[in-house]
Short mmCIF file of C-alpha atoms in Angstrom, two decimals:
data_model
loop_
_atom_site.label_atom_id
_atom_site.label_comp_id
_atom_site.label_asym_id
_atom_site.label_seq_id
_atom_site.Cartn_x
_atom_site.Cartn_y
_atom_site.Cartn_z
CA UNK A 5 -139.57 94.43 -77.24
CA UNK A 6 -141.54 91.83 -75.32
CA UNK A 7 -139.47 89.87 -72.91
CA UNK A 8 -141.39 86.78 -73.94
CA UNK A 9 -140.06 86.98 -77.47
CA UNK A 10 -136.50 85.82 -77.77
CA UNK A 11 -135.22 86.73 -81.20
CA UNK A 12 -132.98 84.11 -82.72
CA UNK A 13 -130.84 84.41 -85.80
CA UNK A 14 -133.23 82.15 -87.70
CA UNK A 15 -136.34 84.06 -86.62
CA UNK A 16 -134.94 87.43 -87.56
CA UNK A 17 -133.50 86.25 -90.83
CA UNK A 18 -136.76 84.55 -91.58
CA UNK A 19 -138.50 87.84 -91.01
CA UNK A 20 -136.09 89.64 -93.26
CA UNK A 21 -136.63 87.04 -95.94
CA UNK A 22 -140.29 87.99 -95.88
CA UNK A 23 -139.27 91.55 -96.70
CA UNK A 24 -136.97 91.12 -99.66
CA UNK A 25 -136.74 94.84 -100.23
CA UNK A 26 -135.63 95.62 -96.69
CA UNK A 27 -131.90 95.24 -97.11
CA UNK A 28 -131.94 97.03 -100.46
CA UNK A 29 -133.88 99.87 -98.88
CA UNK A 30 -131.37 100.11 -96.05
CA UNK A 31 -128.49 100.17 -98.47
CA UNK A 32 -130.15 102.79 -100.62
CA UNK A 33 -130.67 105.01 -97.57
CA UNK A 34 -127.28 104.70 -95.97
CA UNK A 35 -123.70 104.35 -97.01
CA UNK A 36 -121.79 101.76 -95.00
CA UNK A 37 -120.26 103.00 -91.77
CA UNK A 38 -116.57 103.54 -92.35
CA UNK A 39 -113.53 104.48 -90.29
CA UNK A 40 -110.41 106.18 -91.55
CA UNK A 41 -107.02 104.48 -91.42
CA UNK A 42 -105.13 107.12 -89.41
CA UNK A 43 -101.89 106.91 -91.39
CA UNK A 44 -103.53 107.73 -94.74
CA UNK A 45 -107.15 108.69 -94.18
CA UNK A 46 -108.37 105.85 -96.41
CA UNK A 47 -111.87 104.82 -95.34
CA UNK A 48 -112.63 101.19 -94.45
CA UNK A 49 -116.07 99.69 -93.74
CA UNK A 50 -116.22 99.01 -90.01
CA UNK A 51 -117.11 95.33 -90.47
CA UNK A 52 -114.78 92.96 -92.33
CA UNK A 53 -114.20 89.23 -92.25
CA UNK A 54 -111.78 86.86 -90.55
CA UNK A 55 -111.12 83.39 -91.95
CA UNK A 56 -109.86 81.27 -89.02
CA UNK A 57 -111.44 77.80 -89.35
CA UNK A 58 -114.27 78.95 -91.61
CA UNK A 59 -112.36 79.02 -94.91
CA UNK A 60 -110.06 76.05 -94.23
CA UNK A 61 -112.12 73.67 -96.38
CA UNK A 62 -109.44 72.21 -98.67
CA UNK A 63 -110.39 71.05 -102.14
CA UNK A 64 -114.00 70.15 -101.39
CA UNK A 65 -115.98 71.81 -104.19
CA UNK A 66 -119.30 71.98 -102.34
CA UNK A 67 -117.74 73.69 -99.34
CA UNK A 68 -115.76 76.05 -101.60
CA UNK A 69 -118.95 77.00 -103.44
CA UNK A 70 -120.65 77.73 -100.10
CA UNK A 71 -117.74 79.96 -99.05
CA UNK A 72 -117.93 81.80 -102.38
CA UNK A 73 -121.56 82.64 -101.53
CA UNK A 74 -120.40 83.96 -98.15
CA UNK A 75 -117.99 86.28 -99.94
CA UNK A 76 -120.60 87.26 -102.51
CA UNK A 77 -122.82 88.45 -99.64
CA UNK A 78 -119.82 90.18 -98.06
CA UNK A 79 -119.00 92.28 -101.12
CA UNK A 80 -122.63 92.86 -102.10
CA UNK A 81 -123.23 94.58 -98.77
CA UNK A 82 -120.29 96.91 -99.10
CA UNK A 83 -117.58 95.25 -97.00
CA UNK A 84 -113.91 95.17 -98.00
CA UNK A 85 -111.47 93.80 -95.41
CA UNK A 86 -110.63 90.07 -95.50
CA UNK A 87 -108.02 88.82 -93.04
CA UNK A 88 -106.11 85.54 -93.28
CA UNK A 89 -102.85 83.89 -92.18
CA UNK A 90 -100.54 81.10 -93.32
CA UNK A 91 -101.51 79.45 -90.02
CA UNK A 92 -105.05 78.92 -91.32
CA UNK A 93 -104.37 75.81 -93.43
CA UNK A 94 -106.01 75.96 -96.84
CA UNK A 95 -107.88 79.22 -96.13
CA UNK A 96 -105.68 81.39 -98.36
CA UNK A 97 -106.14 79.09 -101.35
CA UNK A 98 -109.89 78.90 -100.72
CA UNK A 99 -110.16 82.69 -100.49
CA UNK A 100 -108.22 82.98 -103.74
CA UNK A 101 -110.54 80.51 -105.43
CA UNK A 102 -113.63 82.34 -104.13
CA UNK A 103 -112.28 85.69 -105.32
CA UNK A 104 -111.72 84.16 -108.75
CA UNK A 105 -115.28 82.83 -108.80
CA UNK A 106 -116.57 86.33 -107.95
CA UNK A 107 -114.56 88.01 -110.68
CA UNK A 108 -111.98 89.54 -108.32
CA UNK A 109 -114.00 92.35 -106.73
CA UNK A 110 -111.89 95.52 -106.97
CA UNK A 111 -112.95 96.83 -103.56
CA UNK A 112 -111.09 93.98 -101.79
CA UNK A 113 -108.78 95.07 -98.98
CA UNK A 114 -106.48 92.04 -98.65
CA UNK A 115 -104.91 91.48 -95.25
CA UNK A 116 -102.67 88.58 -94.35
CA UNK A 117 -99.85 87.74 -91.98
CA UNK A 118 -96.34 86.44 -91.80
CA UNK A 119 -95.95 83.58 -89.33
CA UNK A 120 -92.58 81.92 -89.15
CA UNK A 121 -89.69 81.87 -86.69
CA UNK A 122 -87.06 82.94 -89.19
CA UNK A 123 -87.00 86.36 -90.79
CA UNK A 124 -85.39 84.82 -93.87
CA UNK A 125 -88.43 82.57 -94.44
CA UNK A 126 -90.85 85.52 -94.35
CA UNK A 127 -90.57 86.71 -97.99
CA UNK A 128 -91.17 83.21 -99.37
CA UNK A 129 -94.16 82.70 -97.09
CA UNK A 130 -95.66 86.03 -98.11
CA UNK A 131 -95.09 85.19 -101.79
CA UNK A 132 -96.94 81.90 -101.26
CA UNK A 133 -99.81 83.83 -99.70
CA UNK A 134 -99.95 86.24 -102.64
CA UNK A 135 -100.04 83.29 -105.06
CA UNK A 136 -102.78 81.60 -103.05
CA UNK A 137 -104.92 84.74 -102.99
CA UNK A 138 -104.09 85.61 -106.60
CA UNK A 139 -103.08 89.18 -105.71
CA UNK A 140 -100.03 91.16 -106.79
CA UNK A 141 -99.62 92.66 -103.35
CA UNK A 142 -101.38 92.73 -100.02
CA UNK A 143 -102.95 95.91 -98.76
CA UNK A 144 -101.99 94.96 -95.21
CA UNK A 145 -99.32 92.53 -94.00
CA UNK A 146 -99.12 91.79 -90.27
CA UNK A 147 -96.71 89.90 -88.04
CA UNK A 148 -98.83 87.08 -86.66
CA UNK A 149 -98.94 86.75 -82.87
CA UNK A 150 -95.81 88.92 -82.60
CA UNK A 151 -93.68 85.98 -83.76
CA UNK A 152 -90.17 87.36 -84.44
CA UNK A 153 -91.81 90.77 -84.79
CA UNK A 154 -88.60 92.77 -84.91
CA UNK A 155 -87.15 90.71 -87.73
CA UNK A 156 -90.33 90.60 -89.80
CA UNK A 157 -91.11 94.29 -89.29
CA UNK A 158 -87.73 95.04 -90.83
CA UNK A 159 -88.82 93.10 -93.93
CA UNK A 160 -92.28 94.69 -93.97
CA UNK A 161 -90.88 98.21 -93.71
CA UNK A 162 -88.67 97.52 -96.73
CA UNK A 163 -91.62 95.99 -98.61
CA UNK A 164 -93.77 99.02 -97.85
CA UNK A 165 -91.02 101.34 -98.97
CA UNK A 166 -90.73 99.39 -102.22
CA UNK A 167 -94.51 99.41 -102.78
CA UNK A 168 -94.91 95.66 -102.25
CA UNK A 169 -97.55 96.31 -99.58
CA UNK A 170 -99.54 99.34 -98.49
CA UNK A 171 -99.79 98.99 -94.72
CA UNK A 172 -97.98 97.00 -92.05
CA UNK A 173 -98.98 95.84 -88.61
CA UNK A 174 -98.77 93.26 -85.83
CA UNK A 175 -101.35 90.97 -84.24
CA UNK A 176 -102.20 89.09 -81.08
CA UNK A 177 -105.35 87.20 -80.10
CA UNK A 178 -107.09 85.67 -77.09
CA UNK A 179 -105.95 88.56 -74.89
CA UNK A 180 -102.40 87.28 -74.81
CA UNK A 181 -99.12 89.25 -74.72
CA UNK A 182 -100.70 92.68 -74.35
CA UNK A 183 -97.66 94.11 -72.57
CA UNK A 184 -95.36 93.14 -75.41
CA UNK A 185 -97.87 94.43 -77.95
CA UNK A 186 -98.03 97.73 -76.10
CA UNK A 187 -94.26 98.03 -76.25
CA UNK A 188 -94.26 97.34 -79.99
CA UNK A 189 -97.06 99.86 -80.55
CA UNK A 190 -95.03 102.49 -78.72
CA UNK A 191 -91.75 101.83 -80.49
CA UNK A 192 -92.69 100.94 -84.06
CA UNK A 193 -94.28 102.92 -86.92
CA UNK A 194 -97.29 100.62 -87.31
CA UNK A 195 -100.25 101.35 -89.57
CA UNK A 196 -102.40 98.63 -87.99
CA UNK A 197 -102.65 96.58 -84.82
CA UNK A 198 -104.93 93.60 -84.33
CA UNK A 199 -106.08 92.12 -81.05
CA UNK A 200 -109.07 90.60 -79.30
CA UNK A 201 -111.81 92.85 -78.00
CA UNK A 202 -115.44 92.03 -77.28
CA UNK A 203 -118.16 92.83 -74.80
CA UNK A 204 -116.71 90.47 -72.17
CA UNK A 205 -113.00 90.71 -73.07
CA UNK A 206 -112.53 94.45 -72.53
CA UNK A 207 -108.95 94.55 -71.27
CA UNK A 208 -107.96 96.40 -74.47
CA UNK A 209 -110.05 99.40 -73.38
CA UNK A 210 -107.59 100.23 -70.61
CA UNK A 211 -104.42 100.70 -72.61
CA UNK A 212 -104.35 99.28 -76.15
CA UNK A 213 -107.28 101.14 -77.68
CA UNK A 214 -106.30 104.55 -76.22
CA UNK A 215 -102.70 103.93 -77.24
CA UNK A 216 -103.72 103.06 -80.82
CA UNK A 217 -105.70 106.29 -81.01
CA UNK A 218 -102.82 108.28 -79.58
CA UNK A 219 -100.27 106.71 -81.94
CA UNK A 220 -102.51 106.94 -85.03
CA UNK A 221 -102.73 103.18 -85.53
CA UNK A 222 -105.75 101.52 -87.11
CA UNK A 223 -107.29 98.69 -85.05
CA UNK A 224 -108.57 95.38 -86.39
CA UNK A 225 -110.57 93.45 -83.79
CA UNK A 226 -110.58 89.65 -83.80
CA UNK A 227 -112.72 87.14 -81.87
CA UNK A 228 -115.72 89.48 -81.54
CA UNK A 229 -117.89 86.48 -80.57
CA UNK A 230 -115.10 84.44 -78.89
CA UNK A 231 -115.69 82.35 -81.96
CA UNK A 232 -119.34 81.29 -81.37
CA UNK A 233 -119.22 81.16 -77.58
CA UNK A 234 -120.76 84.56 -76.84
CA UNK A 235 -123.67 83.99 -79.22
CA UNK A 236 -124.37 80.61 -77.63
CA UNK A 237 -124.06 82.11 -74.17
CA UNK A 238 -126.58 84.90 -74.77
CA UNK A 239 -128.95 83.58 -77.45
CA UNK A 240 -131.40 82.13 -74.93
CA UNK A 241 -131.87 85.54 -73.33
CA UNK A 242 -133.98 88.31 -74.83
CA UNK A 243 -132.35 91.35 -76.30
CA UNK A 244 -133.19 94.45 -74.25
CA UNK A 245 -135.91 96.68 -75.69
CA UNK A 246 -133.44 99.55 -75.97
CA UNK A 247 -131.31 97.57 -78.46
CA UNK A 248 -133.72 99.00 -81.03
CA UNK A 249 -132.27 102.44 -80.28
CA UNK A 250 -129.16 101.41 -82.18
CA UNK A 251 -130.82 99.04 -84.66
CA UNK A 252 -129.58 95.76 -83.18
CA UNK A 253 -132.12 93.07 -84.00
CA UNK A 254 -130.07 90.01 -83.04
CA UNK A 255 -127.39 89.08 -80.54
CA UNK A 256 -124.59 88.98 -83.14
CA UNK A 257 -125.53 92.50 -84.22
CA UNK A 258 -125.67 93.62 -80.59
CA UNK A 259 -122.19 92.21 -79.97
CA UNK A 260 -120.69 93.64 -83.16
CA UNK A 261 -122.20 97.09 -82.60
CA UNK A 262 -120.64 97.22 -79.16
CA UNK A 263 -117.18 96.76 -80.68
CA UNK A 264 -117.73 98.90 -83.78
CA UNK A 265 -118.94 101.80 -81.66
CA UNK A 266 -115.63 102.18 -79.86
CA UNK A 267 -114.06 105.24 -81.49
CA UNK A 268 -110.59 103.69 -81.71
CA UNK A 269 -111.80 100.59 -83.58
CA UNK A 270 -111.29 100.65 -87.33
CA UNK A 271 -112.68 97.29 -88.40
CA UNK A 272 -114.16 94.22 -86.69
CA UNK A 273 -113.45 90.89 -88.42
CA UNK A 274 -116.00 88.22 -87.45
CA UNK A 275 -115.65 84.87 -89.22
CA UNK A 276 -118.51 82.83 -90.59
CA UNK A 277 -119.04 79.94 -92.95
CA UNK A 278 -122.67 80.86 -93.73
CA UNK A 279 -123.99 83.41 -96.18
CA UNK A 280 -127.06 84.16 -94.01
CA UNK A 281 -124.85 84.88 -91.02
CA UNK A 282 -122.67 87.08 -93.19
CA UNK A 283 -125.76 89.07 -94.21
CA UNK A 284 -126.68 89.42 -90.56
CA UNK A 285 -123.18 90.64 -89.67
CA UNK A 286 -123.08 93.05 -92.59
CA UNK A 287 -126.31 94.69 -91.48
CA UNK A 288 -124.17 96.33 -88.79
CA UNK A 289 -122.59 98.42 -91.56
CA UNK A 290 -125.90 100.28 -91.82
CA UNK A 291 -127.95 101.96 -89.16
CA UNK A 292 -127.08 103.51 -85.83
CA UNK A 293 -124.35 102.63 -83.37
CA UNK A 294 -124.68 102.93 -79.59
CA UNK A 295 -123.30 105.99 -77.86
CA UNK A 296 -121.17 105.91 -74.68
CA UNK A 297 -124.21 105.68 -72.37
CA UNK A 298 -125.72 102.84 -74.33
CA UNK A 299 -122.38 101.06 -74.39
CA UNK A 300 -122.32 101.15 -70.59
CA UNK A 301 -125.87 99.77 -70.50
CA UNK A 302 -124.86 97.00 -72.91
CA UNK A 303 -122.02 95.89 -70.64
CA UNK A 304 -124.20 96.03 -67.54
CA UNK A 305 -126.94 94.06 -69.28
CA UNK A 306 -124.74 91.18 -70.50
CA UNK A 307 -122.88 90.98 -67.21
CA UNK A 308 -126.22 90.61 -65.47
CA UNK A 309 -127.27 87.65 -67.56
CA UNK B 2 -93.54 76.68 -86.33
CA UNK B 3 -94.79 77.98 -83.03
CA UNK B 4 -96.30 75.51 -80.67
CA UNK B 5 -99.89 76.45 -80.09
CA UNK B 6 -101.11 75.55 -76.67
CA UNK B 7 -104.54 76.01 -75.20
CA UNK B 8 -104.77 79.66 -74.33
CA UNK B 9 -105.88 80.81 -70.93
CA UNK B 10 -107.14 84.28 -71.55
CA UNK B 11 -106.95 86.46 -68.44
CA UNK B 12 -110.08 88.32 -69.47
CA UNK B 13 -112.18 85.52 -70.90
CA UNK B 14 -111.50 83.13 -68.02
CA UNK B 15 -111.90 80.26 -70.44
CA UNK B 16 -109.51 77.81 -71.96
CA UNK B 17 -109.83 78.57 -75.66
CA UNK B 18 -109.61 75.16 -77.25
CA UNK B 19 -110.72 76.53 -80.61
CA UNK B 20 -107.23 78.02 -80.93
CA UNK B 21 -105.89 74.47 -81.34
CA UNK B 22 -107.99 73.38 -84.28
CA UNK B 23 -107.99 75.31 -87.56
CA UNK B 24 -110.94 73.34 -88.97
CA UNK B 25 -114.42 72.28 -87.93
CA UNK B 26 -116.12 68.89 -87.74
CA UNK B 27 -117.58 69.16 -91.25
CA UNK B 28 -114.17 69.86 -92.77
CA UNK B 29 -112.58 67.05 -90.74
CA UNK B 30 -115.15 64.69 -92.17
CA UNK B 31 -114.62 66.08 -95.69
CA UNK B 32 -110.87 65.64 -95.52
CA UNK B 33 -111.27 62.01 -94.41
CA UNK B 34 -113.69 61.40 -97.30
CA UNK B 35 -111.22 62.90 -99.76
CA UNK B 36 -108.38 60.90 -98.21
CA UNK B 37 -110.32 57.63 -98.47
CA UNK B 38 -110.98 58.31 -102.13
CA UNK B 39 -107.34 59.15 -102.73
CA UNK B 40 -105.87 56.00 -101.14
CA UNK B 41 -108.34 53.40 -102.40
CA UNK B 42 -107.83 50.36 -102.39
CA UNK B 43 -105.42 50.66 -99.46
CA UNK B 44 -108.30 50.26 -96.98
CA UNK B 45 -109.24 46.61 -97.70
CA UNK B 46 -105.57 45.67 -97.86
CA UNK B 47 -104.99 47.30 -94.45
CA UNK B 48 -108.05 45.53 -93.05
CA UNK B 49 -106.79 42.19 -94.34
CA UNK B 50 -103.40 42.77 -92.73
CA UNK B 51 -105.08 43.72 -89.45
CA UNK B 52 -107.10 40.50 -89.54
CA UNK B 53 -103.88 38.54 -90.10
CA UNK B 54 -102.51 40.16 -86.94
CA UNK B 55 -105.62 39.15 -85.00
CA UNK B 56 -105.29 35.61 -86.30
CA UNK B 57 -101.64 35.49 -85.23
CA UNK B 58 -102.58 36.69 -81.76
CA UNK B 59 -105.38 34.14 -81.35
CA UNK B 60 -103.29 31.33 -82.88
CA UNK B 61 -99.67 32.11 -82.01
CA UNK B 62 -97.06 30.57 -84.28
CA UNK B 63 -93.36 30.73 -84.93
CA UNK B 64 -92.31 34.02 -86.45
CA UNK B 65 -95.73 35.51 -85.83
CA UNK B 66 -94.38 38.26 -83.62
CA UNK B 67 -92.09 39.52 -86.36
CA UNK B 68 -95.00 39.64 -88.80
CA UNK B 69 -97.20 41.40 -86.25
CA UNK B 70 -94.51 44.00 -85.52
CA UNK B 71 -93.89 44.63 -89.20
CA UNK B 72 -97.59 45.09 -89.97
CA UNK B 73 -98.18 47.43 -87.03
CA UNK B 74 -95.08 49.46 -87.85
CA UNK B 75 -96.17 49.71 -91.48
CA UNK B 76 -99.61 50.98 -90.41
CA UNK B 77 -98.11 53.69 -88.18
CA UNK B 78 -95.67 54.66 -90.89
CA UNK B 79 -98.48 54.90 -93.45
CA UNK B 80 -100.50 57.14 -91.14
CA UNK B 81 -97.42 59.31 -90.60
CA UNK B 82 -96.28 59.70 -94.18
CA UNK B 83 -99.49 59.49 -96.19
CA UNK B 84 -102.14 60.82 -93.81
CA UNK B 85 -100.35 63.43 -91.70
CA UNK B 86 -97.41 64.61 -93.76
CA UNK B 87 -98.98 64.37 -97.20
CA UNK B 88 -102.73 64.95 -96.69
CA UNK B 89 -103.47 66.52 -93.31
CA UNK B 90 -100.56 68.97 -93.42
CA UNK B 91 -102.47 71.28 -95.75
CA UNK B 92 -105.17 71.76 -93.10
CA UNK B 93 -103.37 71.77 -89.77
CA UNK B 94 -100.07 73.36 -88.76
CA UNK B 95 -99.64 70.62 -86.15
CA UNK B 96 -99.65 67.82 -88.76
CA UNK B 97 -95.82 67.58 -88.98
CA UNK B 98 -95.62 67.13 -85.20
CA UNK B 99 -98.23 64.37 -85.30
CA UNK B 100 -96.58 62.79 -88.35
CA UNK B 101 -93.12 62.55 -86.86
CA UNK B 102 -94.56 61.25 -83.57
CA UNK B 103 -96.18 58.45 -85.55
CA UNK B 104 -92.82 57.70 -87.21
CA UNK B 105 -91.29 57.32 -83.74
CA UNK B 106 -94.06 54.88 -82.76
CA UNK B 107 -93.46 52.87 -85.95
CA UNK B 108 -89.78 52.61 -85.06
CA UNK B 109 -90.59 51.60 -81.46
CA UNK B 110 -92.98 48.88 -82.61
CA UNK B 111 -90.48 47.54 -85.11
CA UNK B 112 -87.76 47.47 -82.49
CA UNK B 113 -89.86 45.96 -79.70
CA UNK B 114 -91.97 43.42 -81.57
CA UNK B 115 -89.85 42.48 -84.53
CA UNK B 116 -86.40 43.03 -83.03
CA UNK B 117 -86.76 42.15 -79.35
CA UNK B 118 -89.87 40.04 -79.97
CA UNK B 119 -91.74 41.29 -76.90
CA UNK B 120 -94.31 38.53 -76.42
CA UNK B 121 -98.02 39.14 -76.93
CA UNK B 122 -99.98 36.55 -75.04
CA UNK B 123 -103.17 36.43 -73.03
CA UNK B 124 -102.26 36.35 -69.36
CA UNK B 125 -105.32 36.25 -67.05
CA UNK B 126 -108.08 33.91 -68.12
CA UNK B 127 -110.76 35.76 -70.04
CA UNK B 128 -108.40 38.61 -70.81
CA UNK B 129 -108.33 37.75 -74.50
CA UNK B 130 -112.06 38.39 -74.83
CA UNK B 131 -111.69 41.95 -73.52
CA UNK B 132 -108.74 42.56 -75.81
CA UNK B 133 -110.69 41.28 -78.79
CA UNK B 134 -113.46 43.69 -77.81
CA UNK B 135 -111.06 46.64 -77.97
CA UNK B 136 -109.72 45.38 -81.29
CA UNK B 137 -113.24 44.94 -82.67
CA UNK B 138 -114.01 48.52 -81.66
CA UNK B 139 -110.99 49.66 -83.67
CA UNK B 140 -111.80 47.49 -86.68
CA UNK B 141 -115.55 47.95 -86.89
CA UNK B 142 -116.91 50.14 -84.08
CA UNK B 143 -115.22 53.40 -85.02
CA UNK B 144 -116.09 53.15 -88.74
CA UNK B 145 -119.71 52.52 -87.72
CA UNK B 146 -119.72 55.69 -85.61
CA UNK B 147 -118.36 57.58 -88.63
CA UNK B 148 -121.74 57.20 -90.31
CA UNK B 149 -122.98 59.97 -88.01
CA UNK B 150 -120.61 62.48 -89.65
CA UNK B 151 -121.43 64.87 -92.50
CA UNK B 152 -119.95 62.57 -95.16
CA UNK B 153 -121.12 59.19 -93.78
CA UNK B 154 -119.32 56.03 -94.85
CA UNK B 155 -117.14 57.88 -97.31
CA UNK B 156 -115.35 59.49 -94.37
CA UNK B 157 -115.03 56.30 -92.28
CA UNK B 158 -111.83 56.15 -90.26
CA UNK B 159 -110.30 52.73 -90.93
CA UNK B 160 -107.60 50.74 -89.20
CA UNK B 161 -104.17 50.80 -90.76
CA UNK B 162 -104.73 53.98 -92.74
CA UNK B 163 -106.34 56.41 -90.27
CA UNK B 164 -104.61 57.36 -86.99
CA UNK B 165 -107.47 56.83 -84.53
CA UNK B 166 -108.40 53.20 -85.26
CA UNK B 167 -104.71 52.36 -85.77
CA UNK B 168 -103.86 53.71 -82.32
CA UNK B 169 -106.77 51.84 -80.71
CA UNK B 170 -105.94 48.59 -82.53
CA UNK B 171 -102.35 48.88 -81.30
CA UNK B 172 -103.49 49.58 -77.75
CA UNK B 173 -105.70 46.50 -77.83
CA UNK B 174 -102.76 44.33 -78.85
CA UNK B 175 -100.48 45.90 -76.26
CA UNK B 176 -102.88 44.82 -73.53
CA UNK B 177 -101.50 41.35 -74.25
CA UNK B 178 -97.85 42.37 -74.09
CA UNK B 179 -95.65 41.51 -71.16
CA UNK B 180 -92.96 43.44 -69.34
CA UNK B 181 -92.22 47.11 -68.99
CA UNK B 182 -91.87 47.49 -72.73
CA UNK B 183 -95.61 47.64 -73.23
CA UNK B 184 -95.90 50.82 -71.16
CA UNK B 185 -93.37 52.52 -73.39
CA UNK B 186 -95.22 51.31 -76.47
CA UNK B 187 -98.53 52.60 -75.10
CA UNK B 188 -97.42 56.20 -74.57
CA UNK B 189 -97.90 57.48 -78.12
CA UNK B 190 -101.14 55.58 -78.87
CA UNK B 191 -102.63 56.87 -75.61
CA UNK B 192 -101.40 60.39 -76.33
CA UNK B 193 -103.00 60.31 -79.76
CA UNK B 194 -106.29 59.04 -78.30
CA UNK B 195 -106.16 61.94 -75.82
CA UNK B 196 -105.59 64.45 -78.66
CA UNK B 197 -108.46 62.86 -80.58
CA UNK B 198 -110.65 63.06 -77.49
CA UNK B 199 -109.96 66.76 -77.03
CA UNK B 200 -110.68 67.30 -80.74
CA UNK B 201 -113.89 65.35 -80.39
CA UNK B 202 -114.96 67.38 -77.40
CA UNK B 203 -114.04 70.75 -78.91
CA UNK B 204 -115.49 70.12 -82.36
CA UNK B 205 -118.26 67.64 -81.59
CA UNK B 206 -116.83 64.60 -83.42
CA UNK B 207 -118.51 61.43 -82.07
CA UNK B 208 -115.95 58.93 -83.41
CA UNK B 209 -113.17 60.80 -81.63
CA UNK B 210 -115.09 60.75 -78.36
CA UNK B 211 -115.74 57.03 -78.80
CA UNK B 212 -112.05 56.48 -79.52
CA UNK B 213 -111.01 58.33 -76.37
CA UNK B 214 -113.57 56.43 -74.30
CA UNK B 215 -112.44 52.99 -75.45
CA UNK B 216 -108.76 53.99 -75.08
CA UNK B 217 -109.42 55.07 -71.51
CA UNK B 218 -111.06 51.71 -70.84
CA UNK B 219 -108.03 49.98 -72.36
CA UNK B 220 -105.72 51.96 -70.08
CA UNK B 221 -107.77 51.02 -67.02
CA UNK B 222 -107.63 47.38 -68.09
CA UNK B 223 -103.88 47.56 -68.55
CA UNK B 224 -103.34 49.13 -65.13
CA UNK B 225 -105.77 46.74 -63.41
CA UNK B 226 -104.18 43.75 -65.14
CA UNK B 227 -100.75 44.89 -64.06
CA UNK B 228 -101.93 45.40 -60.47
CA UNK B 229 -103.43 41.90 -60.35
CA UNK B 230 -100.29 40.38 -61.83
CA UNK B 231 -98.23 42.01 -59.08
#
């Protein structure tokens, strides 16, 4: 790739728009890349969707319609995992409304969280989330930011036993409280853990990712772009020519492929409020991923920018 | 609910302000537009009451301080109960904290201006003009800046019903207050302007940045005025 050509999201998407058959061709040739949930073997597409900020749009009909298009693109390209939290304002209700507009796609893997100090308030909060989403049960329920994790895990274990949810887990974000998370991962029978991991925030590589693999815990990765900060930081630099070796045509794809190629990662959950960005993210579900050598080159390249 | 503070990530080496705000600038503008539609015609009534306060400050009269205190307290209470606790709470987990802080300010204003009748009067010559400038920014300047947002005039933040202009309007009036009481009364308005400034910086909301800028100028004026008086 010429170093004088700096691919931007708009340029690449514009190019793809000129080839309307391209994405269909890719989908026809490849099944989406999936990873197995260790505790059951169920396969999940390696790219999902977070909803922090992006789906908190309240009752505004125009914004809700735009988010429905984001989800339409999400499901059309073979993704499944949507992650939310009661902390995210109106996001749960907006997701529920969008799912209704799309005819409740059966492939949905619904993931939410419990986020309250008191264990006794957890069941009511989870029931409110189910109502907002319009689902009978969540596939995955997580303790948000480890808040009262021992109390809520007790509830979640009972709910799983009773069939009120399929998987349970805990979350952190922003690289915080890794030591406590590690202790919980070691002591609790978790199906999933969620934490921050991206090409610059790689602390999880040292202990959390190997531990998840060792303990048979699926890994959801949040903040793959540090919200938008990593894209903004790198977008003025050219992608390296060798990014073509693993089919990364844009910086967001480069950043997502770095995370998705870690063998312990089950699903990356970038958030977006735009259908074209969703399409760009979902392209990572198809095509090649970098191997260990390329991953090292990716880190060296971005750290040199 | 957990208090969410700006996170210093040991690996990212950045203060992650986005953790504080569960919405973006477009949604903030949309929620103000929806709120304005919901509360109509409270806005012109609030504006009229604010103009009565200005008139009472420019032309002091017997009992005026009680009326001023009652109007300001009512504005803060409206912002607390209707804006934060009823409307904004659906979007932001911090809304109850903001709402109850505004209730405290309403109580303080009622106690200080209506109960103790802390005097509002122009002390140094020419001071009143500066104060009226701050008040004009609250009444008309901030709504004008709102036009730059995604929803234009519909999302204008207006004095008496929206927290930012109400805080700035109150600060402007407190520049005229005497005694130590005014510093106590300024704490919450200044704190809100600081929160709004951080929001403006993190999300790119021009009216919030303007609010923080004018509030900072008001604080400098208050400190400088106090220094000269001493």
